[in-house]
Amino acid sequence: MDALTQPAAPARADSPAIRLHPEDGVAIAREVLPPGTQVAPGIVTGQRIPAGHKIALRAHAPGEAVRRYGQIIGFATQPIAPGQWVHTHNMAMGDFARDYAWGVDAKPTDYVPVPASFMGIRRADGRVATRNYIGIVTSVNCSAHVADLIAQAFRRNPFTGEDPLADWPNVDGVVALTHKTGCGMTEGEPLRLLRRTLAGFARHANFSHVIAIGLGCEVNQIGGLLEEQHLAGRLRNMAIQEMGGTRKTVQAGIEFVREVLAEANRVTREPVPASELCVALQCGGSDGYSGITANPALGAASDLVVRHGGTVILSETPETYGAEHLLTRRAVSREVGEKLVALMRWWEEYTAREGAEMNANPSPGNKLGGLTTILEKSLGAMSKAGTTNLVDVVRYAEPVTKKGFVFMDTPGYDPVGATGQVAGGANLLCFTTGRGSVFGCKPTPSIKLATNTPMYERMQDDMDINCGTILTGEESVQQVGERIFQLMLRVASGERTKSESFDFGAAEFAPWVLGATM
């Protein structure tokens, strides 16, 4: 079977294991299963099975494909008997033929007759914001502290409650976006990529005004950034060396923010169609339940966003590796599908050049959670994008201009991937996690989706939605997807997320660093 279907809610909440597809040779443990637990008629566990891990439902000979979701997730490296634990000790990656079948599953989108709406901020150029920040971007690490000092002057004191922005309630904050590069780097693609990322944030609809702070002697000259990215007139720029040092630059930055606060505060929220949503899809700290609960539920919500005329952005190319043939089948054209496959070839060459391999992607935490190979992780991760057509494939931090499901090339490292998506224009971010990732991504609000109830209950201060109800049979994937979509609308209208309550989002800014550090 080629197509990956969204898994339905596990049929029986009292069953100790979940089989996701009739062709699967493994099931997933709902909880820790002791030896002797019956997981299917005539099949009992031969050993302790950790929660979220795989149990063999039939015998597998060495070299035989192991299937989950009806898809190949790896190959047996030794004989596997029914009831045995299936993981890194007896399953590994292997090569197999992929049928790209360009566009065979593409179909007309079933748009809703009357789209939903949310209370957004309409900018003068027509774009819609979900938040209203003043931003500070830095050209180089050498200007990071100066930028942060400017932002600190406008931060609320958590101990005294003193709020420098109390008189400007429509301003969400002043954000300094600092990073570790900008000099000691080669020109060409590494510099272009950094500038494209910085420009994406400088243009972002969620910023009303932006300052660019440089040192003055770095490779990434602010003048070059402004010229290459056509940013002249869009932001105030300052070079520390030209301004006369730290104190004078900080004073000038603070004065600029004070000058524009009244203008920034004059925004009002108004009803706008859900077609103005541009949602970044992320997962981090994934586990064996991610592909059963939170990811497919987010996929159901993604389908709703697209059906309402909006955009969703899937990224993390290494976490789509091995399953890309399922996306090429949904591509609106062969050209779009081939762009995705070309990315996979680039990543194969890139990792080989660095002495690594693509299957090194699942982290120790992923493996503890039950994920064995990149194929298994990819199949679960890509379900975040739902079932609609793949309309475009874009480079890292490139502006996303198409409506519908778009793929962006990024690394699998969450902060770097999310930074690229927000630079591309995402005004909302949904982040699924099984192990319990804490994350934010200013200026875009981040909604956290827990894959399982025990983690949700343990980390309720960080998680916005519990998708573990799918695992227990309390809700279906579609029902949780509807809840996620409704929360998207409320957050886009101004409701604060858990990560926003902790002021996450500035320190997580992490542009992708390419090339050698000189």
Coordinates of C-alpha atoms in Angstrom, one line a residue:
M1 CA 0.0 0.0 0.0
D2 CA 1.5 3.4 -1.0
A3 CA -0.7 6.0 0.4
L4 CA -0.4 6.9 4.1
T5 CA -3.9 7.3 5.6
Q6 CA -4.6 9.3 8.8
P7 CA -5.0 6.6 11.5
A8 CA -8.4 6.5 13.1
A9 CA -8.9 6.5 16.9
P10 CA -7.6 3.2 18.4
A11 CA -10.6 0.9 18.2
R12 CA -10.6 -0.5 21.7
A13 CA -9.4 1.6 24.6
D14 CA -9.2 -1.6 26.7
S15 CA -6.8 -3.3 24.3
P16 CA -3.2 -3.3 25.5
A17 CA -1.8 -2.6 22.0
I18 CA -2.7 -0.7 18.9
R19 CA -2.5 -2.0 15.4
L20 CA -2.7 1.0 13.0
H21 CA -3.1 -0.8 9.7
P22 CA -4.2 -4.3 8.6
E23 CA -0.8 -4.8 6.8
D24 CA 1.2 -3.9 9.9
G25 CA 3.4 -6.6 11.4
V26 CA 3.7 -4.7 14.7
A27 CA 1.4 -3.1 17.3
I28 CA 2.2 -0.2 19.7
A29 CA 2.0 -0.7 23.5
R30 CA -0.6 1.6 25.1
E31 CA 1.3 1.4 28.4
V32 CA 4.1 -0.7 29.9
L33 CA 3.2 -4.4 29.2
P34 CA 4.7 -7.1 31.5
P35 CA 5.7 -10.5 30.1
G36 CA 2.7 -12.7 29.3
T37 CA 0.3 -10.0 28.3
Q38 CA -2.0 -11.0 25.5
V39 CA -1.8 -8.3 22.7
A40 CA -3.7 -10.2 20.0
P41 CA -5.4 -13.6 19.8
G42 CA -2.7 -16.2 20.4
I43 CA 0.0 -13.6 20.8
V44 CA 1.5 -12.8 24.2
T45 CA 4.5 -10.6 25.1
G46 CA 7.7 -12.6 25.7
Q47 CA 9.3 -9.8 27.7
R48 CA 8.6 -6.4 29.2
I49 CA 7.5 -3.9 26.5
P50 CA 7.9 -0.2 27.3
A51 CA 5.0 2.2 26.7
G52 CA 4.9 3.4 23.1
H53 CA 7.2 0.7 21.8
K54 CA 6.5 -2.0 19.2
I55 CA 5.5 -5.6 19.6
A56 CA 5.7 -8.2 16.8
L57 CA 2.4 -9.5 15.7
R58 CA 3.9 -12.2 13.4
A59 CA 7.3 -13.8 12.8
H60 CA 9.9 -11.8 10.8
A61 CA 12.9 -13.4 9.1
P62 CA 16.2 -11.5 8.9
G63 CA 16.1 -9.0 6.1
E64 CA 12.2 -9.0 6.0
A65 CA 10.4 -5.6 6.0
V66 CA 8.7 -4.5 9.1
R67 CA 5.6 -2.4 8.6
R68 CA 3.7 0.3 10.6
Y69 CA 1.0 2.5 9.1
G70 CA 1.0 0.0 6.3
Q71 CA 4.5 1.3 5.3
I72 CA 8.0 0.0 5.6
I73 CA 9.7 1.3 8.7
G74 CA 12.8 -0.9 8.7
F75 CA 14.1 -4.4 8.3
A76 CA 14.6 -7.3 10.8
T77 CA 18.3 -7.8 11.6
Q78 CA 17.6 -11.1 13.3
P79 CA 14.7 -13.5 13.6
I80 CA 11.7 -11.9 15.4
A81 CA 9.0 -14.1 17.0
P82 CA 5.4 -13.0 17.6
G83 CA 5.2 -11.2 20.9
Q84 CA 8.7 -10.0 20.9
W85 CA 9.8 -6.4 21.5
V86 CA 10.8 -4.7 18.2
H87 CA 13.4 -2.0 18.5
T88 CA 17.1 -1.1 17.7
H89 CA 18.3 -4.5 18.8
N90 CA 16.5 -6.4 16.1
M91 CA 15.4 -3.8 13.4
A92 CA 17.4 -1.3 11.3
M93 CA 17.2 0.8 8.2
G94 CA 17.5 -0.7 4.7
D95 CA 17.2 0.3 1.1
F96 CA 13.9 -0.2 -0.8
A97 CA 12.4 1.0 -4.0
R98 CA 10.1 4.1 -3.7
D99 CA 7.4 4.8 -6.3
Y100 CA 7.2 8.6 -6.6
A101 CA 4.0 8.4 -8.7
W102 CA 4.0 12.1 -9.3
G103 CA 0.6 13.6 -8.4
V104 CA -1.5 10.4 -8.6
D105 CA -3.2 11.2 -5.2
A106 CA -3.7 15.0 -5.9
K107 CA -7.4 15.9 -5.7
P108 CA -9.5 19.1 -5.7
T109 CA -9.6 20.7 -2.3
D110 CA -13.0 20.6 -0.6
Y111 CA -13.2 24.2 0.5
V112 CA -15.8 25.2 3.2
P113 CA -18.6 27.3 1.8
V114 CA -18.4 29.9 4.7
P115 CA -14.9 30.2 6.0
A116 CA -14.4 30.8 9.7
S117 CA -12.8 34.1 11.0
F118 CA -10.6 35.3 13.7
M119 CA -9.8 38.7 15.2
G120 CA -6.6 39.7 13.5
I121 CA -4.5 42.9 13.0
R122 CA -4.7 44.2 9.4
R123 CA -1.5 46.0 8.4
A124 CA -1.4 48.9 6.0
D125 CA 0.0 46.6 3.2
G126 CA -3.0 44.2 3.7
R127 CA -1.1 41.4 5.5
V128 CA -2.7 40.1 8.8
A129 CA -0.8 39.8 12.1
T130 CA -1.7 37.7 15.1
R131 CA 0.6 39.6 17.5
N132 CA 2.0 43.2 17.6
Y133 CA 5.6 43.3 18.6
I134 CA 8.5 45.8 18.1
G135 CA 11.5 43.8 16.9
I136 CA 15.3 44.2 17.1
V137 CA 17.3 42.1 14.6
T138 CA 21.1 41.7 14.8
S139 CA 23.5 41.5 11.9
V140 CA 26.1 39.7 13.9
N141 CA 26.7 38.0 17.3
C142 CA 28.9 41.0 18.3
S143 CA 25.7 43.2 18.5
A144 CA 23.7 40.7 20.5
H145 CA 24.2 42.1 23.9
V146 CA 23.4 45.7 22.8
A147 CA 20.2 44.5 21.3
D148 CA 19.2 42.7 24.4
L149 CA 19.9 45.7 26.6
I150 CA 17.5 47.7 24.5
A151 CA 14.8 45.0 24.8
Q152 CA 15.4 44.7 28.6
A153 CA 14.4 48.3 29.1
F154 CA 10.8 47.4 28.1
R155 CA 10.4 44.0 29.9
R156 CA 8.0 43.6 32.7
N157 CA 9.6 42.9 36.1
P158 CA 8.2 39.5 37.3
F159 CA 9.0 40.3 40.9
T160 CA 7.7 43.9 41.2
G161 CA 5.1 43.7 38.5
E162 CA 6.4 47.0 37.0
D163 CA 5.6 47.1 33.3
P164 CA 7.3 49.7 31.1
L165 CA 4.6 49.0 28.4
A166 CA 1.6 49.4 30.7
D167 CA 0.5 52.5 28.9
W168 CA 0.6 50.8 25.5
P169 CA -1.6 47.7 26.0
N170 CA -1.8 46.9 22.3
V171 CA 2.0 46.3 22.1
D172 CA 2.9 42.7 22.9
G173 CA 6.5 43.5 23.7
V174 CA 9.9 44.4 22.4
V175 CA 11.9 41.4 21.1
A176 CA 15.6 41.1 20.6
L177 CA 16.5 38.4 18.1
T178 CA 20.1 37.5 18.6
H179 CA 22.3 34.8 17.1
K180 CA 25.8 33.3 17.0
T181 CA 26.9 34.1 13.4
G182 CA 27.2 37.0 11.0
C183 CA 31.0 37.1 10.8
G184 CA 33.8 34.6 10.4
M185 CA 31.7 33.2 7.6
T186 CA 32.0 32.8 3.8
E187 CA 30.0 34.8 1.4
G188 CA 27.7 33.0 -1.1
E189 CA 24.9 30.8 0.1
P190 CA 25.7 30.9 3.9
L191 CA 25.5 34.7 3.9
R192 CA 22.5 34.8 1.6
L193 CA 20.6 32.3 3.8
L194 CA 21.3 34.4 7.0
R195 CA 20.2 37.6 5.2
R196 CA 17.1 35.9 3.9
T197 CA 16.2 34.8 7.5
L198 CA 16.8 38.2 9.0
A199 CA 14.8 39.9 6.3
G200 CA 11.9 37.4 6.8
F201 CA 11.7 38.5 10.4
A202 CA 12.2 42.2 9.6
R203 CA 9.2 42.0 7.2
H204 CA 7.1 39.8 9.4
A205 CA 3.5 41.1 9.9
N206 CA 3.7 40.5 13.6
F207 CA 6.3 43.3 13.9
S208 CA 5.0 46.9 13.7
H209 CA 8.5 48.4 13.7
V210 CA 12.0 46.9 13.5
I211 CA 15.6 48.1 14.4
A212 CA 18.6 46.4 12.9
I213 CA 21.7 46.6 15.2
G214 CA 25.2 45.8 13.8
L215 CA 28.8 46.3 15.0
G216 CA 30.2 47.8 11.9
C217 CA 33.0 45.6 10.7
E218 CA 31.3 42.3 10.3
V219 CA 30.9 40.2 7.1
N220 CA 27.1 40.7 7.2
Q221 CA 27.1 44.4 6.7
I222 CA 23.7 46.0 7.4
G223 CA 24.1 48.0 4.2
G224 CA 24.5 44.8 2.2
L225 CA 21.5 43.3 4.1
L226 CA 19.3 46.3 3.3
E227 CA 20.3 46.3 -0.4
E228 CA 20.2 42.6 -1.1
Q229 CA 16.8 42.1 0.7
H230 CA 15.3 45.4 -0.4
L231 CA 14.7 46.6 3.2
A232 CA 15.7 50.2 2.8
G233 CA 13.1 52.4 4.5
R234 CA 11.5 49.4 6.3
L235 CA 13.6 49.6 9.5
R236 CA 15.9 51.8 11.6
N237 CA 19.5 50.6 11.4
M238 CA 22.4 51.4 13.8
A239 CA 26.1 50.4 13.8
I240 CA 27.7 50.4 17.3
Q241 CA 31.0 51.6 16.0
E242 CA 29.4 54.5 14.1
M243 CA 27.0 55.4 17.0
G244 CA 29.9 55.8 19.4
G245 CA 29.8 52.6 21.4
T246 CA 27.5 50.5 23.6
R247 CA 25.9 53.2 25.8
K248 CA 25.1 55.6 22.9
T249 CA 23.7 52.8 20.8
V250 CA 21.5 51.5 23.6
Q251 CA 20.2 55.0 24.3
A252 CA 19.4 55.6 20.7
G253 CA 17.6 52.2 20.5
I254 CA 15.5 52.9 23.5
E255 CA 14.7 56.4 22.2
F256 CA 13.6 54.9 18.9
V257 CA 11.2 52.4 20.6
R258 CA 9.8 55.2 22.8
E259 CA 9.2 57.3 19.6
V260 CA 7.2 54.5 17.9
L261 CA 5.2 53.1 20.8
A262 CA 2.2 55.4 20.4
E263 CA 2.0 54.5 16.7
A264 CA 2.5 50.8 17.3
N265 CA -0.3 50.9 20.0
R266 CA -2.8 52.3 17.5
V267 CA -3.7 48.9 16.1
T268 CA -7.1 47.4 16.5
R269 CA -8.2 43.8 15.9
E270 CA -10.9 43.1 13.4
P271 CA -12.6 40.1 11.9
V272 CA -10.5 38.5 9.2
P273 CA -11.1 35.2 7.3
A274 CA -9.2 32.1 8.4
S275 CA -7.6 32.1 4.9
E276 CA -5.1 34.6 6.5
L277 CA -3.7 31.9 8.8
C278 CA -0.2 30.7 7.9
V279 CA 0.6 27.9 10.3
A280 CA 4.1 26.4 10.9
L281 CA 3.9 22.7 11.7
Q282 CA 6.6 21.4 14.1
C283 CA 7.3 18.3 16.3
G284 CA 10.0 17.8 18.9
G285 CA 10.7 15.3 21.5
S286 CA 8.6 12.8 19.5
D287 CA 7.7 9.3 20.9
G288 CA 5.9 6.2 19.8
Y289 CA 2.5 7.9 20.2
S290 CA 3.3 11.0 18.1
G291 CA 2.2 9.3 14.9
I292 CA -1.0 8.0 16.5
T293 CA -2.3 11.0 18.4
A294 CA -0.9 14.6 18.2
N295 CA 0.6 14.5 14.7
P296 CA -2.5 13.1 12.9
A297 CA -4.7 15.3 15.0
L298 CA -2.7 18.3 13.8
G299 CA -3.0 16.9 10.3
A300 CA -6.8 17.0 10.7
A301 CA -6.5 20.6 11.8
S302 CA -4.2 21.4 8.9
D303 CA -6.8 20.0 6.5
L304 CA -9.3 22.4 8.1
V305 CA -6.9 25.4 7.7
V306 CA -6.4 24.5 4.0
R307 CA -10.1 24.0 3.5
H308 CA -10.7 27.5 4.9
G309 CA -8.3 28.9 2.3
G310 CA -5.2 29.1 4.6
T311 CA -1.6 27.8 4.5
V312 CA 0.3 25.2 6.5
I313 CA 4.1 24.8 6.3
L314 CA 5.7 21.4 6.9
S315 CA 9.5 21.4 7.3
E316 CA 12.3 19.3 8.7
T317 CA 13.6 17.6 5.6
P318 CA 15.6 14.9 7.4
E319 CA 12.4 14.0 9.2
T320 CA 10.5 13.4 5.9
Y321 CA 13.4 11.3 4.5
G322 CA 12.2 7.8 3.5
A323 CA 8.6 8.9 3.3
E324 CA 8.9 11.6 0.6
H325 CA 7.3 9.3 -2.0
L326 CA 4.0 9.7 -0.1
L327 CA 4.2 13.5 -0.5
T328 CA 5.2 13.4 -4.2
R329 CA 2.0 11.5 -4.8
R330 CA 0.1 14.5 -3.5
A331 CA 2.1 17.1 -5.5
V332 CA 0.1 19.4 -7.8
S333 CA 2.7 18.8 -10.5
R334 CA 5.8 16.7 -11.2
E335 CA 7.9 19.8 -11.0
V336 CA 6.8 20.4 -7.3
G337 CA 7.4 16.7 -6.5
E338 CA 10.9 16.7 -8.1
K339 CA 11.8 19.7 -6.0
L340 CA 11.2 17.7 -2.9
V341 CA 13.1 14.7 -4.1
A342 CA 16.0 17.0 -5.0
L343 CA 16.1 18.1 -1.4
M344 CA 16.5 14.5 -0.3
R345 CA 19.4 14.0 -2.6
W346 CA 21.1 17.2 -1.3
W347 CA 20.7 16.0 2.3
E348 CA 22.1 12.6 1.5
E349 CA 25.2 14.3 0.0
Y350 CA 25.4 16.8 2.8
T351 CA 25.3 14.2 5.6
A352 CA 27.8 11.9 3.7
R353 CA 30.2 14.8 3.4
E354 CA 30.0 15.5 7.1
G355 CA 30.6 11.8 7.9
A356 CA 27.0 11.2 9.2
E357 CA 24.0 9.3 7.9
M358 CA 20.4 10.2 7.6
N359 CA 19.3 7.4 10.0
A360 CA 21.2 9.1 12.8
N361 CA 18.3 11.6 13.0
P362 CA 16.1 9.9 15.7
S363 CA 17.5 11.3 19.0
P364 CA 18.1 9.2 22.2
G365 CA 14.9 10.6 23.5
N366 CA 13.0 9.6 20.4
K367 CA 14.4 6.0 20.8
L368 CA 13.5 5.9 24.5
G369 CA 10.0 6.9 23.4
G370 CA 9.7 4.0 21.0
L371 CA 10.9 5.3 17.6
T372 CA 13.5 3.1 16.0
T373 CA 14.4 4.4 12.5
I374 CA 14.1 7.6 10.5
L375 CA 11.5 5.9 8.3
E376 CA 9.3 5.3 11.3
K377 CA 9.8 8.9 12.6
S378 CA 9.2 10.4 9.2
L379 CA 5.9 8.6 8.6
G380 CA 4.6 9.9 11.9
A381 CA 6.0 13.4 11.5
M382 CA 4.6 14.0 8.0
S383 CA 1.1 13.2 9.2
K384 CA 1.1 16.8 10.7
A385 CA 0.4 18.0 7.1
G386 CA -2.9 16.2 6.7
T387 CA -4.1 14.9 3.4
T388 CA -4.4 17.9 1.0
N389 CA -2.3 18.6 -2.1
L390 CA 1.4 19.6 -1.9
V391 CA 1.3 23.0 -3.7
D392 CA 4.9 24.2 -3.4
V393 CA 8.4 23.4 -2.1
V394 CA 10.5 26.4 -0.9
R395 CA 14.0 27.0 0.4
Y396 CA 14.8 27.7 4.0
A397 CA 13.3 31.1 5.1
E398 CA 12.0 31.8 1.6
P399 CA 8.7 33.7 1.6
V400 CA 5.7 31.4 1.4
T401 CA 3.3 32.8 -1.2
K402 CA 1.1 29.9 -2.1
K403 CA -2.1 29.0 -0.3
G404 CA -2.4 25.3 0.8
F405 CA 0.1 22.8 2.0
V406 CA 3.7 24.0 1.4
F407 CA 7.0 22.2 2.3
M408 CA 10.0 24.2 3.4
D409 CA 13.6 22.8 3.4
T410 CA 15.0 22.9 7.0
P411 CA 17.1 20.8 9.3
G412 CA 15.3 18.6 11.8
Y413 CA 16.5 20.6 14.8
D414 CA 13.3 22.3 16.0
P415 CA 14.5 25.9 16.8
V416 CA 16.3 26.1 13.4
G417 CA 13.3 24.7 11.5
A418 CA 10.8 26.9 13.3
T419 CA 13.0 30.0 12.7
G420 CA 12.9 29.3 8.9
Q421 CA 9.1 28.8 8.9
V422 CA 8.5 32.1 10.8
A423 CA 10.9 33.9 8.4
G424 CA 8.8 32.5 5.6
G425 CA 5.7 34.3 7.1
A426 CA 4.1 31.9 9.5
N427 CA 1.9 33.9 11.9
L428 CA 1.0 30.8 14.0
L429 CA 3.0 27.7 15.1
C430 CA 1.7 24.3 16.3
F431 CA 4.3 22.1 18.0
T432 CA 3.6 18.4 18.9
T433 CA 5.7 16.7 21.5
G434 CA 5.7 13.3 23.3
R435 CA 8.6 13.7 25.6
G436 CA 7.7 17.2 26.6
S437 CA 9.5 20.0 24.7
V438 CA 9.2 23.5 26.0
F439 CA 9.4 26.0 23.2
G440 CA 8.3 29.4 21.8
C441 CA 9.1 31.4 18.7
K442 CA 8.5 35.1 18.8
P443 CA 6.9 37.0 17.2
T444 CA 4.7 34.0 16.3
P445 CA 2.7 32.4 19.1
S446 CA 3.4 28.7 19.6
I447 CA 0.6 26.1 20.5
K448 CA 2.0 23.0 22.3
L449 CA 0.2 19.6 21.6
A450 CA 0.9 16.7 24.0
T451 CA 0.8 13.2 22.5
N452 CA 0.0 11.4 25.7
T453 CA -2.0 12.1 28.9
P454 CA 0.8 11.3 31.5
M455 CA 3.1 13.8 30.0
Y456 CA 0.3 16.4 29.6
E457 CA -0.6 16.0 33.3
R458 CA 3.1 16.3 34.3
M459 CA 3.7 19.4 32.2
Q460 CA 0.3 21.2 32.2
D461 CA 2.0 24.6 32.6
D462 CA 3.7 24.1 29.1
M463 CA 1.1 22.1 27.1
D464 CA -2.0 23.7 25.5
I465 CA -3.8 20.6 24.3
N466 CA -3.8 17.0 25.4
C467 CA -4.1 14.7 22.4
G468 CA -3.7 11.6 24.6
T469 CA -7.5 11.3 24.6
I470 CA -7.2 9.6 21.2
L471 CA -5.1 6.9 22.8
T472 CA -7.7 6.2 25.5
G473 CA -10.6 6.2 23.0
E474 CA -12.2 9.3 24.5
E475 CA -12.0 11.3 21.3
S476 CA -11.3 10.6 17.6
V477 CA -8.4 12.1 15.6
Q478 CA -11.0 14.4 13.9
Q479 CA -12.5 15.6 17.1
V480 CA -9.1 16.6 18.5
G481 CA -8.2 18.1 15.2
E482 CA -11.3 20.3 15.5
R483 CA -10.3 21.4 19.0
I484 CA -6.8 22.3 17.7
F485 CA -8.3 24.4 14.8
Q486 CA -10.6 26.2 17.2
L487 CA -7.7 27.0 19.5
M488 CA -5.7 28.3 16.5
L489 CA -8.5 30.8 15.8
R490 CA -8.6 31.9 19.5
V491 CA -4.8 32.2 19.7
A492 CA -4.7 34.1 16.4
S493 CA -7.3 36.4 18.0
G494 CA -5.0 37.2 20.9
E495 CA -5.5 34.4 23.4
R496 CA -2.1 33.6 25.1
T497 CA -0.5 30.2 24.8
K498 CA 1.3 28.5 27.6
S499 CA 4.7 29.3 26.1
E500 CA 3.8 33.0 25.9
S501 CA 2.9 32.9 29.7
F502 CA 6.6 32.1 30.3
D503 CA 7.8 34.7 27.7
F504 CA 9.4 32.0 25.5
G505 CA 10.5 32.9 22.0
A506 CA 13.4 35.3 21.8
A507 CA 16.2 33.0 22.9
E508 CA 14.9 30.3 20.5
F509 CA 15.7 32.4 17.4
A510 CA 18.2 30.1 15.6
P511 CA 19.1 30.7 11.9
W512 CA 20.5 27.7 10.0
V513 CA 24.3 28.0 9.8
L514 CA 25.8 26.7 6.6
G515 CA 29.4 26.5 5.7
A516 CA 32.7 26.8 7.6
T517 CA 33.3 29.1 10.5
M518 CA 36.5 30.9 9.5

